[in-house]
CSV table of C-alpha atoms in Angstrom, one decimal:
chain,number,residue,atom,x,y,z
A,1,MET,CA,4.8,-8.6,-20.5
A,2,SER,CA,1.7,-9.4,-22.5
A,3,GLY,CA,-0.6,-6.8,-21.3
A,4,LYS,CA,-3.2,-10.0,-18.9
A,5,PRO,CA,-3.1,-8.9,-15.9
A,6,ARG,CA,-0.9,-11.1,-13.6
A,7,LEU,CA,-1.8,-13.0,-10.1
A,8,THR,CA,0.6,-14.5,-7.9
A,9,TYR,CA,-0.8,-16.7,-5.8
A,10,VAL,CA,-0.6,-20.3,-4.0
A,11,ASN,CA,-1.6,-23.2,-6.3
A,12,GLY,CA,-5.3,-22.9,-4.2
A,13,ARG,CA,-7.8,-21.4,-4.5
A,14,GLY,CA,-8.0,-19.7,-1.2
A,15,ARG,CA,-8.5,-15.5,-1.7
A,16,MET,CA,-7.2,-15.9,-5.3
A,17,GLU,CA,-10.3,-17.8,-5.9
A,18,SER,CA,-12.9,-14.7,-6.7
A,19,ILE,CA,-10.9,-12.8,-8.1
A,20,ARG,CA,-10.2,-15.0,-11.2
A,21,TRP,CA,-14.0,-15.8,-11.2
A,22,LEU,CA,-14.6,-11.9,-11.8
A,23,LEU,CA,-11.7,-11.5,-14.7
A,24,SER,CA,-13.7,-14.9,-15.6
A,25,ALA,CA,-17.2,-13.4,-15.6
A,26,ALA,CA,-15.3,-10.1,-17.1
A,27,GLY,CA,-13.7,-12.3,-20.0
A,28,VAL,CA,-10.6,-11.6,-19.5
A,29,GLU,CA,-7.6,-13.7,-19.8
A,30,PHE,CA,-5.4,-13.5,-17.4
A,31,GLU,CA,-1.5,-15.0,-16.9
A,32,GLU,CA,-0.7,-17.3,-12.8
A,33,ILE,CA,2.9,-17.9,-10.6
A,34,PHE,CA,1.6,-19.6,-8.6
A,35,LEU,CA,4.4,-19.5,-5.2
A,36,GLU,CA,6.4,-22.1,-4.2
A,37,THR,CA,8.5,-21.6,-1.9
A,38,ARG,CA,9.3,-18.7,1.3
A,39,GLU,CA,12.1,-17.6,-0.3
A,40,GLN,CA,9.6,-16.0,-3.7
A,41,LEU,CA,7.7,-14.7,-0.9
A,42,LEU,CA,9.7,-13.2,0.9
A,43,LYS,CA,11.5,-11.5,-2.4
A,44,LEU,CA,8.7,-9.5,-4.2
A,45,CYS,CA,8.0,-8.5,-0.6
A,46,GLN,CA,11.7,-7.0,-0.8
A,47,ASP,CA,11.3,-5.6,-3.8
A,48,GLY,CA,8.9,-4.4,-2.8
A,49,SER,CA,5.8,-5.6,-4.9
A,50,LEU,CA,3.1,-7.2,-1.5
A,51,LEU,CA,2.3,-4.2,0.5
A,52,PHE,CA,1.4,-5.1,3.0
A,53,HIS,CA,3.8,-8.3,2.9
A,54,GLN,CA,0.7,-10.2,2.1
A,55,LEU,CA,-0.6,-12.2,-0.9
A,56,PRO,CA,-2.6,-12.1,-3.6
A,57,LEU,CA,-1.1,-9.8,-6.1
A,58,VAL,CA,-2.6,-8.4,-9.2
A,59,GLU,CA,-0.6,-6.9,-11.1
A,60,ILE,CA,-2.7,-4.8,-14.3
A,61,ASP,CA,-2.5,-1.2,-15.9
A,62,GLY,CA,0.6,-0.5,-14.1
A,63,MET,CA,-0.2,-0.9,-10.4
A,64,LYS,CA,0.0,-4.3,-8.1
A,65,LEU,CA,-2.8,-3.8,-6.3
A,66,VAL,CA,-3.0,-5.9,-2.9
A,67,GLN,CA,-6.1,-6.5,-0.7
A,68,CYS,CA,-8.4,-8.8,-1.9
A,69,ARG,CA,-11.5,-6.1,-1.6
A,70,ALA,CA,-9.8,-2.9,-3.6
A,71,ILE,CA,-8.9,-6.3,-6.1
A,72,LEU,CA,-12.5,-7.3,-6.4
A,73,SER,CA,-14.0,-3.5,-6.3
A,74,TYR,CA,-11.7,-2.3,-9.1
A,75,ILE,CA,-11.7,-5.0,-11.1
A,76,ALA,CA,-15.4,-4.8,-11.2
A,77,GLY,CA,-15.3,-0.7,-11.3
A,78,LYS,CA,-12.8,-1.5,-14.7
A,79,TYR,CA,-15.7,-3.5,-16.2
A,80,ASN,CA,-19.5,-2.2,-15.3
A,81,LEU,CA,-19.8,-5.2,-12.7
A,82,TYR,CA,-20.3,-3.5,-9.6
A,83,GLY,CA,-24.3,-2.1,-10.7
A,84,LYS,CA,-25.2,1.3,-12.6
A,85,ASP,CA,-25.3,4.0,-9.9
A,86,LEU,CA,-23.6,5.2,-7.0
A,87,LYS,CA,-27.3,3.0,-5.0
A,88,GLU,CA,-26.6,0.1,-6.6
A,89,ARG,CA,-23.3,-0.3,-5.4
A,90,ALA,CA,-24.0,1.0,-2.3
A,91,LEU,CA,-27.3,-1.7,-1.8
A,92,ILE,CA,-24.2,-4.7,-3.0
A,93,ASP,CA,-21.9,-3.4,-1.4
A,94,MET,CA,-24.1,-4.6,2.1
A,95,TYR,CA,-24.6,-7.5,0.8
A,96,VAL,CA,-21.4,-8.2,0.3
A,97,GLU,CA,-20.3,-7.0,3.7
A,98,GLY,CA,-23.3,-9.3,4.9
A,99,ILE,CA,-21.8,-12.1,3.5
A,100,SER,CA,-18.3,-11.0,4.6
A,101,ASP,CA,-20.0,-11.1,7.8
A,102,LEU,CA,-20.8,-14.5,7.9
A,103,MET,CA,-18.0,-15.5,6.4
A,104,GLN,CA,-15.4,-14.1,9.0
A,105,LEU,CA,-17.2,-16.1,11.3
A,106,ILE,CA,-17.3,-19.4,9.3
A,107,LEU,CA,-13.7,-18.6,9.0
A,108,VAL,CA,-12.5,-18.0,12.5
A,109,PHE,CA,-13.7,-20.8,13.8
A,110,PRO,CA,-11.1,-23.4,13.4
A,111,PHE,CA,-9.5,-21.9,16.0
A,112,SER,CA,-12.2,-21.8,18.5
A,113,PRO,CA,-11.0,-23.4,21.9
A,114,PRO,CA,-12.6,-26.7,22.3
A,115,GLU,CA,-14.9,-26.0,25.5
A,116,ALA,CA,-16.7,-22.9,22.5
A,117,LYS,CA,-16.9,-25.0,19.4
A,118,GLU,CA,-20.2,-26.6,20.0
A,119,LYS,CA,-20.9,-22.6,21.3
A,120,ASN,CA,-19.8,-21.0,18.3
A,121,LEU,CA,-21.4,-23.9,16.1
A,122,ALA,CA,-24.6,-22.8,17.0
A,123,THR,CA,-24.1,-19.1,16.5
A,124,ILE,CA,-22.6,-19.6,12.9
A,125,ALA,CA,-25.9,-22.0,12.7
A,126,GLU,CA,-28.0,-19.3,14.5
A,127,LYS,CA,-26.7,-16.2,12.1
A,128,ALA,CA,-26.8,-17.7,8.6
A,129,THR,CA,-30.6,-19.4,9.5
A,130,GLU,CA,-32.1,-16.7,11.0
A,131,ARG,CA,-29.8,-13.4,9.9
A,132,TYR,CA,-27.9,-14.0,6.6
A,133,PHE,CA,-30.1,-16.5,4.3
A,134,PRO,CA,-33.4,-15.1,4.8
A,135,VAL,CA,-32.4,-11.5,3.6
A,136,PHE,CA,-30.7,-13.4,0.3
A,137,GLU,CA,-33.8,-15.9,-0.1
A,138,LYS,CA,-35.9,-12.3,-0.7
A,139,VAL,CA,-34.0,-10.5,-2.3
A,140,ARG,CA,-33.8,-13.8,-4.5
A,141,ASP,CA,-37.8,-14.2,-4.1
A,142,ARG,CA,-38.4,-10.9,-5.4
A,143,LYS,CA,-40.2,-10.2,-8.2
A,144,ASP,CA,-39.3,-6.1,-8.9
A,145,VAL,CA,-35.6,-5.9,-8.4
A,146,PRO,CA,-33.3,-5.2,-11.2
A,147,ARG,CA,-31.4,-7.9,-12.8
A,148,LYS,CA,-28.2,-6.7,-12.0
A,149,LEU,CA,-28.7,-7.1,-8.1
A,150,ALA,CA,-31.0,-10.2,-9.2
A,151,PHE,CA,-27.0,-12.1,-8.6
A,152,THR,CA,-26.3,-15.6,-8.6
A,153,THR,CA,-24.9,-15.3,-5.3
A,154,ILE,CA,-28.2,-14.2,-3.9
A,155,ARG,CA,-29.3,-17.5,-5.2
A,156,ASN,CA,-27.2,-19.5,-4.6
A,157,PHE,CA,-24.9,-18.2,-0.9
A,158,PRO,CA,-27.7,-20.6,0.8
A,159,LYS,CA,-26.6,-23.1,-0.7
A,160,SER,CA,-23.0,-23.8,-1.2
A,161,PHE,CA,-23.6,-23.2,2.5
A,162,GLU,CA,-24.8,-25.7,3.2
A,163,THR,CA,-22.1,-27.3,0.5
A,164,ALA,CA,-20.0,-26.3,3.2
A,165,TRP,CA,-21.3,-27.2,6.8
A,166,PRO,CA,-20.9,-30.1,6.9
A,167,ARG,CA,-17.0,-29.9,7.2
A,168,LEU,CA,-17.2,-27.5,9.4
A,169,SER,CA,-20.3,-28.8,12.1
A,170,CYS,CA,-18.4,-33.0,11.7
A,171,GLY,CA,-22.0,-33.6,9.9
A,172,LYS,CA,-24.4,-32.3,12.1
A,173,PRO,CA,-27.6,-31.2,10.4
A,174,ILE,CA,-28.3,-28.0,9.6
A,175,GLN,CA,-32.2,-26.6,8.9
A,176,LEU,CA,-32.0,-24.4,5.7
A,177,GLY,CA,-35.1,-23.7,5.3
A,178,ARG,CA,-35.8,-23.5,1.3
A,179,CYS,CA,-32.3,-22.9,0.1
A,180,SER,CA,-32.2,-27.0,-0.4
A,181,ALA,CA,-34.7,-27.0,-3.2
A,182,HIS,CA,-32.0,-24.9,-5.3
A,183,GLY,CA,-28.8,-25.9,-7.7
A,184,SER,CA,-25.3,-24.7,-6.6
A,185,HIS,CA,-22.1,-23.2,-8.0
A,186,PHE,CA,-19.8,-23.1,-6.2
A,187,SER,CA,-17.6,-25.2,-5.3
A,188,SER,CA,-17.2,-24.5,-1.3
A,189,GLY,CA,-18.7,-21.6,0.7
A,190,GLY,CA,-16.8,-18.4,0.9
A,191,GLU,CA,-14.9,-16.8,-1.7
A,192,SER,CA,-16.5,-17.9,-3.9
A,193,ALA,CA,-19.6,-16.1,-2.7
A,194,PHE,CA,-18.6,-13.1,-2.2
A,195,CYS,CA,-16.9,-13.2,-5.5
A,196,ALA,CA,-20.2,-13.9,-7.5
A,197,PHE,CA,-21.5,-11.8,-5.6
A,198,TRP,CA,-19.8,-9.0,-7.4
A,199,VAL,CA,-19.9,-11.4,-10.6
A,200,SER,CA,-23.5,-11.5,-11.5
A,201,SER,CA,-24.4,-9.0,-10.3
A,202,ALA,CA,-24.1,-7.1,-13.4
A,203,ALA,CA,-24.1,-10.4,-15.7
A,204,GLY,CA,-27.6,-10.8,-14.6
A,205,PHE,CA,-27.7,-14.3,-14.3
B,1,MET,CA,-37.9,14.5,7.7
B,2,SER,CA,-36.2,17.4,7.2
B,3,GLY,CA,-33.5,16.0,4.5
B,4,LYS,CA,-30.2,15.2,6.5
B,5,PRO,CA,-28.9,11.9,6.7
B,6,ARG,CA,-30.1,10.6,10.2
B,7,LEU,CA,-27.8,8.0,11.8
B,8,THR,CA,-29.1,5.7,14.5
B,9,TYR,CA,-27.1,4.6,16.9
B,10,VAL,CA,-25.6,4.0,20.3
B,11,ASN,CA,-24.5,7.4,22.4
B,12,GLY,CA,-21.1,6.2,21.4
B,13,ARG,CA,-18.0,7.0,19.3
B,14,GLY,CA,-17.8,2.1,18.0
B,15,ARG,CA,-18.6,1.9,14.1
B,16,MET,CA,-20.6,5.3,14.1
B,17,GLU,CA,-18.2,7.6,13.9
B,18,SER,CA,-15.8,6.4,11.2
B,19,ILE,CA,-18.9,8.1,9.4
B,20,ARG,CA,-19.8,11.3,11.6
B,21,TRP,CA,-16.0,12.4,10.7
B,22,LEU,CA,-17.0,11.3,6.2
B,23,LEU,CA,-20.4,13.5,7.0
B,24,SER,CA,-18.4,16.1,9.1
B,25,ALA,CA,-15.6,16.7,6.0
B,26,ALA,CA,-17.9,17.0,3.7
B,27,GLY,CA,-19.4,19.4,4.9
B,28,VAL,CA,-23.0,18.2,5.8
B,29,GLU,CA,-25.0,17.6,8.2
B,30,PHE,CA,-27.1,15.3,10.1
B,31,GLU,CA,-29.6,14.1,12.4
B,32,GLU,CA,-28.7,11.6,15.4
B,33,ILE,CA,-30.7,8.9,17.1
B,34,PHE,CA,-28.7,7.7,19.6
B,35,LEU,CA,-31.0,3.5,20.6
B,36,GLU,CA,-31.1,3.7,24.4
B,37,THR,CA,-32.9,0.5,24.7
B,38,ARG,CA,-33.3,-3.4,23.6
B,39,GLU,CA,-36.4,-3.1,22.5
B,40,GLN,CA,-35.4,0.3,20.8
B,41,LEU,CA,-33.2,-2.2,18.4
B,42,LEU,CA,-35.2,-4.3,18.4
B,43,LYS,CA,-38.0,-2.5,16.8
B,44,LEU,CA,-35.7,-2.1,14.0
B,45,CYS,CA,-35.1,-5.0,13.2
B,46,GLN,CA,-38.8,-5.9,13.0
B,47,ASP,CA,-39.8,-3.1,10.7
B,48,GLY,CA,-36.8,-4.0,7.9
B,49,SER,CA,-35.1,-1.2,8.8
B,50,LEU,CA,-31.8,-3.0,10.1
B,51,LEU,CA,-31.0,-5.8,7.0
B,52,PHE,CA,-28.9,-7.8,9.1
B,53,HIS,CA,-30.3,-6.9,11.9
B,54,GLN,CA,-27.3,-4.7,13.5
B,55,LEU,CA,-26.1,-1.0,13.6
B,56,PRO,CA,-24.8,1.7,11.9
B,57,LEU,CA,-28.1,2.0,10.2
B,58,VAL,CA,-27.9,5.5,8.1
B,59,GLU,CA,-31.2,6.8,6.4
B,60,ILE,CA,-29.6,8.5,3.1
B,61,ASP,CA,-31.3,9.8,-0.3
B,62,GLY,CA,-34.4,7.5,0.9
B,63,MET,CA,-32.4,4.6,1.6
B,64,LYS,CA,-31.1,2.9,4.2
B,65,LEU,CA,-28.1,1.6,4.4
B,66,VAL,CA,-26.4,-0.6,7.4
B,67,GLN,CA,-22.8,-1.8,7.4
B,68,CYS,CA,-20.1,0.8,7.7
B,69,ARG,CA,-17.6,0.3,4.5
B,70,ALA,CA,-20.9,0.1,2.0
B,71,ILE,CA,-21.6,3.0,3.8
B,72,LEU,CA,-18.7,4.8,4.2
B,73,SER,CA,-18.1,4.1,0.0
B,74,TYR,CA,-21.2,5.7,-0.7
B,75,ILE,CA,-20.2,8.6,1.3
B,76,ALA,CA,-17.0,8.9,-0.1
B,77,GLY,CA,-18.4,8.9,-3.5
B,78,LYS,CA,-21.5,11.2,-3.5
B,79,TYR,CA,-19.4,14.2,-2.3
B,80,ASN,CA,-16.4,13.3,-4.0
B,81,LEU,CA,-14.1,11.9,-1.3
B,82,TYR,CA,-12.8,8.6,-3.0
B,83,GLY,CA,-9.8,9.8,-5.5
B,84,LYS,CA,-10.1,10.8,-8.8
B,85,ASP,CA,-10.5,8.0,-11.2
B,86,LEU,CA,-10.5,3.8,-10.2
B,87,LYS,CA,-6.3,4.3,-10.1
B,88,GLU,CA,-6.6,6.0,-6.9
B,89,ARG,CA,-9.6,4.9,-5.4
B,90,ALA,CA,-8.2,1.4,-5.7
B,91,LEU,CA,-4.4,3.0,-3.6
B,92,ILE,CA,-7.5,4.4,-0.8
B,93,ASP,CA,-8.8,0.6,-0.8
B,94,MET,CA,-5.9,-1.1,-0.6
B,95,TYR,CA,-4.1,1.5,2.1
B,96,VAL,CA,-8.2,1.6,4.3
B,97,GLU,CA,-7.3,-2.3,3.7
B,98,GLY,CA,-4.6,-2.2,5.4
B,99,ILE,CA,-5.5,0.2,8.6
B,100,SER,CA,-8.3,-2.6,9.1
B,101,ASP,CA,-6.6,-5.7,8.8
B,102,LEU,CA,-4.7,-4.3,11.9
B,103,MET,CA,-7.5,-2.8,13.5
B,104,GLN,CA,-8.8,-6.6,13.3
B,105,LEU,CA,-6.0,-8.0,15.6
B,106,ILE,CA,-6.4,-5.0,18.1
B,107,LEU,CA,-10.3,-5.7,17.8
B,108,VAL,CA,-9.9,-9.0,18.9
B,109,PHE,CA,-7.7,-9.3,21.8
B,110,PRO,CA,-9.4,-8.7,24.6
B,111,PHE,CA,-9.7,-11.3,23.8
B,112,SER,CA,-7.5,-13.6,23.9
B,113,PRO,CA,-7.0,-16.2,26.3
B,114,PRO,CA,-4.8,-14.8,28.9
B,115,GLU,CA,-1.9,-17.5,27.9
B,116,ALA,CA,-1.9,-16.4,24.7
B,117,LYS,CA,-1.9,-12.4,25.6
B,118,GLU,CA,1.5,-11.4,25.8
B,119,LYS,CA,2.0,-13.3,22.4
B,120,ASN,CA,-0.6,-11.8,20.8
B,121,LEU,CA,0.4,-8.1,22.0
B,122,ALA,CA,4.2,-9.0,20.3
B,123,THR,CA,2.7,-9.8,17.6
B,124,ILE,CA,0.2,-6.5,17.1
B,125,ALA,CA,3.4,-4.9,18.0
B,126,GLU,CA,5.9,-6.7,14.7
B,127,LYS,CA,2.9,-5.8,12.2
B,128,ALA,CA,2.1,-2.5,13.4
B,129,THR,CA,5.9,-1.1,13.8
B,130,GLU,CA,7.0,-3.8,10.6
B,131,ARG,CA,4.2,-4.5,8.2
B,132,TYR,CA,2.0,-1.4,8.5
B,133,PHE,CA,3.7,1.9,9.8
B,134,PRO,CA,6.4,1.8,6.8
B,135,VAL,CA,4.2,2.0,4.1
B,136,PHE,CA,2.4,5.1,5.2
B,137,GLU,CA,5.4,6.8,6.8
B,138,LYS,CA,6.2,5.9,2.7
B,139,VAL,CA,3.7,7.4,1.2
B,140,ARG,CA,3.2,10.2,3.7
B,141,ASP,CA,7.2,11.3,2.5
B,142,ARG,CA,6.6,11.2,-0.6
B,143,LYS,CA,6.6,14.5,-2.1
B,144,ASP,CA,5.3,12.9,-5.6
B,145,VAL,CA,2.4,11.5,-4.3
B,146,PRO,CA,-1.1,13.9,-5.2
B,147,ARG,CA,-2.7,15.7,-2.6
B,148,LYS,CA,-5.5,14.0,-2.9
B,149,LEU,CA,-3.4,10.5,-1.7
B,150,ALA,CA,-1.3,12.0,0.9
B,151,PHE,CA,-3.9,12.3,3.0
B,152,THR,CA,-4.2,12.8,7.3
B,153,THR,CA,-4.2,9.3,8.4
B,154,ILE,CA,-0.7,8.1,6.1
B,155,ARG,CA,0.3,11.0,8.6
B,156,ASN,CA,-1.4,10.4,11.3
B,157,PHE,CA,-2.0,7.0,11.9
B,158,PRO,CA,1.1,5.3,14.3
B,159,LYS,CA,0.6,8.7,16.1
B,160,SER,CA,-2.7,7.8,16.7
B,161,PHE,CA,-2.5,4.2,17.2
B,162,GLU,CA,0.2,5.4,19.0
B,163,THR,CA,-2.1,6.6,21.5
B,164,ALA,CA,-4.2,3.8,21.5
B,165,TRP,CA,-1.4,1.4,22.2
B,166,PRO,CA,-0.8,2.3,25.4
B,167,ARG,CA,-4.6,1.5,26.9
B,168,LEU,CA,-3.9,-2.2,24.8
B,169,SER,CA,-0.9,-3.4,26.6
B,170,CYS,CA,-1.3,-1.9,29.5
B,171,GLY,CA,1.8,0.6,30.0
B,172,LYS,CA,3.9,-1.6,28.3
B,173,PRO,CA,6.1,0.4,25.5
B,174,ILE,CA,6.2,-0.5,21.8
B,175,GLN,CA,8.8,2.3,19.3
B,176,LEU,CA,6.5,3.0,16.7
B,177,GLY,CA,10.2,5.2,14.9
B,178,ARG,CA,10.0,8.4,13.5
B,179,CYS,CA,6.0,9.5,13.5
B,180,SER,CA,6.1,10.2,17.6
B,181,ALA,CA,7.5,13.0,16.0
B,182,HIS,CA,3.7,14.0,14.5
B,183,GLY,CA,0.5,15.8,16.1
B,184,SER,CA,-2.6,13.6,15.7
B,185,HIS,CA,-6.2,15.0,15.0
B,186,PHE,CA,-7.1,11.6,16.4
B,187,SER,CA,-9.2,10.7,19.5
B,188,SER,CA,-8.9,6.8,19.3
B,189,GLY,CA,-6.9,4.6,17.4
B,190,GLY,CA,-9.6,2.8,14.9
B,191,GLU,CA,-12.3,3.2,13.3
B,192,SER,CA,-11.2,6.9,13.3
B,193,ALA,CA,-8.5,6.6,11.2
B,194,PHE,CA,-10.2,4.6,9.4
B,195,CYS,CA,-12.4,7.0,8.3
B,196,ALA,CA,-10.1,10.0,8.1
B,197,PHE,CA,-8.3,8.0,4.6
B,198,TRP,CA,-11.8,8.5,3.2
B,199,VAL,CA,-12.2,12.2,4.2
B,200,SER,CA,-8.2,13.1,3.1
B,201,SER,CA,-8.3,11.6,0.8
B,202,ALA,CA,-10.0,14.0,-1.2
B,203,ALA,CA,-10.1,17.0,0.4
B,204,GLY,CA,-5.7,17.0,0.4
B,205,PHE,CA,-5.1,17.9,4.1
């Protein structure tokens, strides 16, 4: 084994993408194994590699880490990407959990029964624009926020959401306030933003 | 202000209960404010106390903390209840996220459409008994696990789930393996267990 972290997942972004981003931001090279069959997954379950029988799996420092948040927290902590003290960390956690709440609404949306789709979409749009984006826009615009807290995600999360929205809404327009004036580094609206929040908390974007 | 942490929530367990447990385990006295009207909640939103317009709110060390995980992490970190290093913390995070995944299934279960209830209940039972409980039982039984990782939740989580099950299943029986031989400290199966995981990770139960 090379000593590099080894990431095992399917060949797609999904729940591993945020981990790839975070390792890249930390300047850490890693190896990847892409599973292609159910048998490969079952083998990992049987040999005890997957604590809860789920990917992603990251082998690092002699551990077999699972659970996305646990993995991200470990990497962020190890590579000093998680604020300078407990208070900054708490702020980062709060913003991350806020993004996560919004993303959860989006993730379960496709499973809405047909008669609830329009209402649920309206709820997502309302919460995004009235509850979540104003928080990120406010922090983004503050001059007194330490650079470590003025992370890329706060700057770009609304924009990344805007990119994802047409797929979600089948083209229905949404008013996202001032965020449309800003560029985006993200190819998708969910996990990447969740990750970049961590990443940029220390990288000082 | 007394200097004690101040907890604001409704007069119920809900998402504040795990925080109460954690503070109690740390030996920290706290004050509580129970909201009774929607106007009180709106006032907190308007004065900027609730970052994402949601309770619970914990005022501590000059901060207004929201988001359950962020609050628990801050308290656990501050009072040395979060493992002795990053590796132990990662293990704790993995187990906590596992419990959280199972609890999420249970939380959304009441919103299942009638025709899906039976299938969803079977899924919960299957995952609980085949995926999650064996993990906790395995760690509980290991003699070489550091005391800090042999937490109460691993010992009691399956039992606490068993207590909650009759409400969930309307009395339908479930086979929970060896866990039924163990006592429980929990009055409900969800947040308390989630909290106690953190609590007991350092308390050495």
